[in-house]
Short mmCIF file of C-alpha atoms in Angstrom, two decimals:
data_model
loop_
_atom_site.label_atom_id
_atom_site.label_comp_id
_atom_site.label_asym_id
_atom_site.label_seq_id
_atom_site.Cartn_x
_atom_site.Cartn_y
_atom_site.Cartn_z
CA MET A 1 7.75 20.75 7.31
CA THR A 2 8.36 17.14 6.35
CA THR A 3 5.82 14.33 6.65
CA PRO A 4 7.22 11.45 8.76
CA ILE A 5 5.96 8.07 7.57
CA ILE A 6 6.29 4.35 8.18
CA PHE A 7 5.81 2.45 4.91
CA ASP A 8 4.29 -1.02 5.35
CA THR A 9 4.95 -3.03 2.22
CA ASP A 10 5.24 -6.36 0.37
CA PRO A 11 7.67 -5.45 -2.43
CA GLY A 12 6.45 -6.12 -5.26
CA VAL A 13 7.03 -4.13 -8.47
CA ASP A 14 4.61 -1.31 -7.69
CA ASP A 15 5.82 -1.32 -4.07
CA ALA A 16 9.34 -0.73 -5.36
CA GLN A 17 8.14 2.30 -7.31
CA ALA A 18 6.44 3.65 -4.19
CA ILE A 19 9.48 3.00 -1.99
CA ALA A 20 11.55 5.00 -4.49
CA ILE A 21 9.12 7.90 -4.04
CA ALA A 22 9.29 7.66 -0.24
CA LEU A 23 13.09 7.72 -0.45
CA ALA A 24 13.26 10.57 -2.96
CA HIS A 25 10.52 13.04 -2.05
CA PRO A 26 12.03 16.03 -0.25
CA ASP A 27 8.99 16.46 1.99
CA ILE A 28 8.75 12.82 3.12
CA GLU A 29 10.75 11.61 6.11
CA LEU A 30 10.88 7.83 5.76
CA LEU A 31 11.24 6.51 9.31
CA GLY A 32 11.23 2.85 8.37
CA LEU A 33 9.96 0.08 6.13
CA THR A 34 7.90 -2.71 7.67
CA THR A 35 7.41 -5.85 5.60
CA THR A 36 4.63 -8.33 5.08
CA TYR A 37 3.96 -11.34 2.89
CA GLY A 38 1.66 -10.69 -0.07
CA ASN A 39 3.22 -10.14 -3.47
CA VAL A 40 6.07 -12.36 -2.21
CA ASP A 41 6.88 -14.43 0.89
CA ILE A 42 8.04 -12.56 3.96
CA ALA A 43 11.77 -13.31 3.57
CA THR A 44 11.74 -12.02 -0.01
CA ALA A 45 9.77 -8.94 1.02
CA THR A 46 12.36 -8.07 3.66
CA HIS A 47 15.25 -8.74 1.27
CA ASN A 48 13.71 -6.46 -1.35
CA ALA A 49 13.01 -3.66 1.14
CA LEU A 50 16.63 -3.72 2.30
CA LEU A 51 17.89 -3.85 -1.29
CA LEU A 52 15.83 -0.95 -2.59
CA SER A 53 16.93 1.45 0.14
CA GLU A 54 20.58 0.39 -0.33
CA LEU A 55 20.38 0.99 -4.08
CA ALA A 56 19.17 4.51 -3.29
CA GLY A 57 22.19 5.01 -1.05
CA GLN A 58 20.12 5.30 2.11
CA SER A 59 20.12 3.41 5.39
CA ILE A 60 16.48 2.92 6.37
CA PRO A 61 15.35 0.60 9.19
CA VAL A 62 13.52 -2.48 7.85
CA ALA A 63 11.44 -4.52 10.30
CA GLN A 64 10.06 -7.89 9.25
CA GLY A 65 6.42 -8.66 9.94
CA ALA A 66 3.49 -10.87 9.05
CA ALA A 67 4.27 -14.12 7.26
CA ALA A 68 0.69 -15.34 6.88
CA PRO A 69 -2.93 -14.23 7.38
CA LEU A 70 -4.50 -13.98 10.81
CA VAL A 71 -7.14 -16.67 10.21
CA LYS A 72 -7.49 -17.93 6.65
CA PRO A 73 -5.03 -20.16 4.75
CA LYS A 74 -2.25 -18.35 2.91
CA HIS A 75 -2.57 -18.15 -0.87
CA PRO A 76 0.52 -18.63 -3.07
CA ALA A 77 2.36 -15.44 -3.98
CA PRO A 78 1.36 -14.11 -7.45
CA ALA A 79 4.63 -14.88 -9.23
CA HIS A 80 2.91 -14.41 -12.60
CA ILE A 81 2.38 -10.73 -11.74
CA HIS A 82 5.53 -9.71 -9.85
CA GLY A 83 7.94 -12.56 -10.60
CA ALA A 84 9.22 -15.16 -8.19
CA ASN A 85 11.59 -12.62 -6.64
CA GLY A 86 8.97 -9.86 -6.57
CA LEU A 87 10.96 -7.69 -8.95
CA GLY A 88 10.19 -9.19 -12.34
CA ASN A 89 12.70 -12.04 -12.06
CA ILE A 90 15.57 -9.72 -12.97
CA GLU A 91 19.01 -10.43 -11.55
CA LEU A 92 19.47 -8.53 -8.29
CA PRO A 93 22.62 -7.43 -6.46
CA ALA A 94 23.49 -8.74 -3.02
CA VAL A 95 22.16 -7.09 0.13
CA SER A 96 24.55 -6.00 2.88
CA GLY A 97 22.15 -4.76 5.55
CA GLN A 98 20.21 -6.65 8.20
CA PRO A 99 16.64 -6.12 9.36
CA ASP A 100 15.79 -4.37 12.60
CA PRO A 101 15.62 -6.90 15.46
CA ARG A 102 12.07 -5.81 16.32
CA SER A 103 8.97 -7.20 14.67
CA ALA A 104 7.14 -4.91 12.27
CA ALA A 105 4.30 -4.50 14.77
CA GLN A 106 6.68 -3.53 17.57
CA PHE A 107 8.50 -1.11 15.27
CA ILE A 108 5.18 0.54 14.38
CA VAL A 109 4.18 0.84 18.04
CA ASP A 110 7.57 2.15 19.17
CA THR A 111 7.84 4.69 16.35
CA ILE A 112 4.34 6.10 16.77
CA ASN A 113 4.72 6.33 20.55
CA ALA A 114 8.08 8.08 20.24
CA ARG A 115 6.51 10.84 18.12
CA PRO A 116 2.85 11.08 19.12
CA GLY A 117 0.68 12.99 16.69
CA GLU A 118 3.41 13.13 14.03
CA VAL A 119 3.69 9.79 12.24
CA THR A 120 1.61 8.73 9.24
CA LEU A 121 1.34 5.00 8.64
CA VAL A 122 1.13 4.14 4.93
CA ALA A 123 0.21 0.48 4.29
CA VAL A 124 0.21 -1.00 0.79
CA GLY A 125 0.04 -4.75 1.41
CA PRO A 126 -2.08 -7.15 3.46
CA LEU A 127 -2.78 -5.52 6.80
CA GLY A 128 -1.52 -8.06 9.33
CA ASN A 129 1.17 -5.75 10.70
CA LEU A 130 -1.40 -3.06 11.45
CA ALA A 131 -3.68 -5.56 13.15
CA ALA A 132 -0.77 -6.87 15.22
CA ALA A 133 0.31 -3.35 16.21
CA LEU A 134 -3.23 -2.61 17.36
CA GLN A 135 -3.15 -5.77 19.45
CA LEU A 136 0.18 -4.77 21.03
CA ASP A 137 -0.96 -1.25 21.86
CA PRO A 138 -4.53 -0.14 21.12
CA GLY A 139 -3.51 3.36 22.21
CA ILE A 140 -1.72 4.01 18.92
CA VAL A 141 -5.18 4.77 17.51
CA GLU A 142 -5.02 8.05 19.43
CA ARG A 143 -1.33 8.76 18.77
CA VAL A 144 -0.91 8.11 15.03
CA LYS A 145 -1.37 11.20 12.88
CA GLN A 146 -3.00 9.37 9.97
CA VAL A 147 -3.30 5.97 8.31
CA VAL A 148 -3.30 5.71 4.51
CA ILE A 149 -4.15 2.30 3.08
CA MET A 150 -3.77 1.23 -0.53
CA GLY A 151 -6.38 -1.43 -1.05
CA GLY A 152 -10.02 -2.20 -1.42
CA SER A 153 -12.54 -1.24 -4.06
CA ILE A 154 -15.94 0.43 -3.86
CA ARG A 155 -17.37 0.71 -7.38
CA GLU A 156 -14.55 -0.76 -9.45
CA GLY A 157 -14.98 -4.43 -8.57
CA GLY A 158 -12.09 -6.66 -7.58
CA ASN A 159 -8.78 -7.65 -9.14
CA VAL A 160 -8.38 -11.12 -7.60
CA THR A 161 -12.07 -12.00 -7.23
CA PRO A 162 -15.10 -10.35 -8.83
CA VAL A 163 -15.48 -8.14 -5.74
CA ALA A 164 -12.20 -8.18 -3.78
CA GLU A 165 -8.90 -6.32 -4.16
CA ALA A 166 -5.75 -8.37 -3.47
CA ASN A 167 -4.61 -6.83 -0.17
CA MET A 168 -8.05 -7.16 1.39
CA PHE A 169 -8.55 -10.68 0.05
CA ASN A 170 -5.17 -11.87 1.33
CA ASP A 171 -6.13 -11.16 4.94
CA PRO A 172 -9.74 -9.98 5.31
CA HIS A 173 -9.72 -10.38 9.10
CA ALA A 174 -6.69 -8.10 9.46
CA ALA A 175 -8.27 -5.67 6.98
CA SER A 176 -11.47 -5.56 9.01
CA ARG A 177 -9.49 -4.80 12.15
CA ALA A 178 -7.36 -2.10 10.54
CA LEU A 179 -10.10 -0.35 8.58
CA THR A 180 -12.47 -0.11 11.54
CA ALA A 181 -10.01 0.72 14.34
CA GLY A 182 -11.16 4.31 14.71
CA TRP A 183 -7.90 6.01 13.76
CA PRO A 184 -7.85 8.80 11.12
CA LEU A 185 -7.92 6.68 7.97
CA VAL A 186 -7.99 7.10 4.20
CA MET A 187 -8.44 4.17 1.80
CA VAL A 188 -6.99 4.59 -1.68
CA GLY A 189 -8.35 1.68 -3.68
CA LEU A 190 -8.86 0.47 -7.22
CA ASP A 191 -11.43 3.19 -7.92
CA ALA A 192 -8.49 5.62 -7.93
CA THR A 193 -5.49 3.46 -8.85
CA HIS A 194 -7.07 2.03 -12.01
CA ARG A 195 -7.34 5.57 -13.36
CA CYS A 196 -3.53 5.83 -13.39
CA VAL A 197 -1.28 4.25 -16.02
CA LEU A 198 2.51 4.51 -15.89
CA SER A 199 3.68 4.29 -19.51
CA PRO A 200 6.99 2.95 -20.88
CA ALA A 201 8.06 6.54 -21.62
CA ASP A 202 7.29 7.48 -18.02
CA MET A 203 9.43 4.62 -16.77
CA ASP A 204 12.30 5.63 -19.06
CA THR A 205 12.22 9.09 -17.48
CA ILE A 206 12.14 7.61 -13.97
CA ALA A 207 14.97 5.18 -14.68
CA ALA A 208 17.18 7.97 -16.00
CA GLY A 209 16.79 9.86 -12.75
CA GLN A 210 17.20 7.06 -10.24
CA GLY A 211 20.64 5.58 -10.88
CA ARG A 212 21.11 1.98 -9.69
CA LEU A 213 17.63 1.96 -8.20
CA GLY A 214 16.27 3.12 -11.55
CA GLU A 215 17.78 0.07 -13.26
CA VAL A 216 15.79 -2.21 -10.95
CA LEU A 217 12.62 -0.17 -11.35
CA LYS A 218 12.86 -0.33 -15.14
CA GLY A 219 13.83 -4.00 -15.25
CA SER A 220 10.98 -5.08 -13.00
CA TYR A 221 8.54 -2.80 -14.84
CA GLY A 222 8.83 -4.83 -18.04
CA PHE A 223 7.50 -7.99 -16.37
CA TYR A 224 4.67 -6.08 -14.68
CA ARG A 225 3.77 -4.29 -17.93
CA ASP A 226 3.39 -7.64 -19.70
CA PHE A 227 0.87 -8.72 -17.07
CA TYR A 228 -1.17 -5.52 -17.46
CA GLN A 229 -1.21 -5.80 -21.24
CA GLN A 230 -2.80 -9.21 -20.88
CA ALA A 231 -5.07 -8.47 -17.90
CA LEU A 232 -6.37 -4.97 -18.67
CA GLY A 233 -5.26 -4.34 -22.25
CA ILE A 234 -3.19 -1.29 -21.32
CA ASP A 235 0.36 -0.45 -22.38
CA GLY A 236 1.88 0.24 -19.00
CA CYS A 237 1.04 -0.55 -15.40
CA CYS A 238 -1.17 0.81 -12.65
CA PRO A 239 1.17 2.25 -9.98
CA HIS A 240 -1.17 1.23 -7.17
CA ASP A 241 1.10 1.74 -4.17
CA SER A 242 2.50 5.04 -5.39
CA CYS A 243 -1.06 6.37 -5.39
CA ALA A 244 -1.17 6.13 -1.60
CA LEU A 245 1.80 8.48 -1.38
CA ALA A 246 0.35 10.71 -4.08
CA TRP A 247 -2.81 11.07 -2.01
CA LEU A 248 -0.76 11.85 1.09
CA MET A 249 1.25 14.61 -0.58
CA ALA A 250 -1.21 15.83 -3.24
CA PRO A 251 -4.76 14.97 -2.11
CA GLN A 252 -6.25 17.52 -4.50
CA LEU A 253 -5.61 15.02 -7.31
CA PHE A 254 -8.24 12.64 -5.87
CA THR A 255 -11.99 12.65 -5.30
CA SER A 256 -12.99 11.23 -1.93
CA ALA A 257 -15.98 10.84 0.36
CA ARG A 258 -16.53 10.16 4.04
CA GLY A 259 -18.51 7.20 5.27
CA TYR A 260 -18.42 3.79 6.88
CA LEU A 261 -16.39 0.77 5.78
CA THR A 262 -16.94 -2.89 6.47
CA VAL A 263 -14.93 -5.85 5.17
CA VAL A 264 -16.48 -9.21 4.34
CA THR A 265 -14.39 -11.89 6.04
CA ASP A 266 -16.03 -15.13 4.87
CA GLY A 267 -17.89 -16.66 1.95
CA ASP A 268 -17.80 -15.89 -1.74
CA ALA A 269 -17.45 -12.16 -1.11
CA GLU A 270 -14.52 -12.41 1.34
CA GLY A 271 -12.25 -9.42 1.07
CA GLN A 272 -14.92 -7.14 -0.36
CA THR A 273 -14.92 -3.62 1.07
CA ILE A 274 -18.41 -2.18 1.51
CA PHE A 275 -18.77 1.59 1.79
CA ALA A 276 -21.84 3.40 3.14
CA PRO A 277 -21.58 7.16 2.45
CA GLU A 278 -22.02 9.47 5.40
CA GLY A 279 -25.46 11.09 5.53
CA ARG A 280 -27.27 8.45 3.49
CA ASP A 281 -29.93 6.35 5.21
CA PHE A 282 -30.17 2.64 4.52
CA ILE A 283 -32.80 0.11 5.57
CA ASP A 284 -30.66 -1.06 8.49
CA ALA A 285 -28.32 0.86 10.81
CA ARG A 286 -25.67 -1.86 10.53
CA TRP A 287 -23.97 -0.05 7.64
CA ALA A 288 -23.05 2.89 9.90
CA ARG A 289 -21.76 0.87 12.86
CA THR A 290 -18.05 1.43 12.12
CA PRO A 291 -16.07 4.65 12.70
CA PRO A 292 -16.22 7.10 9.77
CA VAL A 293 -13.28 7.13 7.36
CA GLU A 294 -12.36 8.73 4.04
CA VAL A 295 -12.42 6.70 0.82
CA CYS A 296 -11.05 7.69 -2.58
CA LEU A 297 -13.62 7.22 -5.33
CA ASN A 298 -11.70 8.64 -8.29
CA ALA A 299 -8.41 10.21 -9.32
CA ASP A 300 -7.05 12.52 -12.00
CA GLY A 301 -4.95 9.72 -13.45
CA PRO A 302 -2.67 11.76 -15.75
CA ALA A 303 -2.00 14.28 -12.98
CA VAL A 304 -1.13 11.52 -10.49
CA VAL A 305 1.26 9.93 -12.99
CA SER A 306 2.86 13.34 -13.63
CA TRP A 307 3.34 13.73 -9.88
CA ILE A 308 5.01 10.32 -9.68
CA VAL A 309 7.34 11.03 -12.61
CA ASP A 310 8.19 14.53 -11.39
CA THR A 311 9.09 13.10 -7.97
CA LEU A 312 11.42 10.47 -9.42
CA LYS A 313 12.96 12.13 -12.46
#
C-alpha cells in the first residue's frame, strides 16, 4: 500500500531535499506539489518545484498558490539562508514544464475530494494554501486522511524570533486557521528537526544516488551548510522539511504527545505555537478550546538522518 500525498512547499534548500524523498520513496505516491511564498517568492517557488521533479525524470503536477500572508505584511525572502534563487544561488537548468492551471487551494480541494479518506496533506511552508483550501471547501476536514505540518516550536524556542518558527511567523493567521481546523493533524516542529543534522558525508551519499537532481541537492547544500555553521555552530544542516516525511513513514523515530495548539497572531509573540498537553489542567479552560492534535516533542536525530540517506542513496 502506498501513501498518497500532496506536498505543499516553498522550495527552499531543505524543501528540495524533501521533494527528492517524496519523488524517490517507493511507498509514497506524490499526487502533486503546491507552492507558496516563504523561502522564496511565489514565482521562484513554482519554478523550483517544476525543476526538481523534471530533474528526477518525473512529471508531477505543480499548482501555484499563496503569494503573500493573509493579513500581515510580507517579509522579504531569506536569501541569506537559501540564496536568491532558493537553491543556494547555484546555476540551474531551464524548466520545460508549466504549472497546473488551478490554484494550489483548488488543487488541494479537488485532489482530496477525488480520493476521500486517502490523501495526506504534507505542508512545509507558510500555511496560506491550507487556509485557502479550507475557505473553498470546509468539508475537506472530514475527507483528508491526515495533515502533517512542518513548523512551530514548543520547547525549543524560535528560529526567526525568540519564540516563533519561520513558517508560523510568516503567516500566523493562516497557521492559526490550519492548526485548529479539526482535521487529523500532526505538527513536526523545531523540537524534532533541530535534533537532526545532515552532514557533508551524508550529502555526498545522497548526491551519488540522485543523478542530476543530486547535483542540485549537493550544490544548494553548501550554501545552506554555511548558514548553519554560523547560526547554530554545526557542520551540516537541519533537514527540517524531510522530517515531516520521516514522521509520516517512520513515526517510531519521533516522540509525540496529544494536546491543544494555539497560534499567537499579533504582538511580540506573533507566530508562537502554544501547546497544552491533553489531560493537564490549567488555570483557565481557554488552553483546551481548540481540537486536539499530535505534536512532536523530540526525535531520534541520527535514526531520522539514516532514514533520509537510505531513502535517497
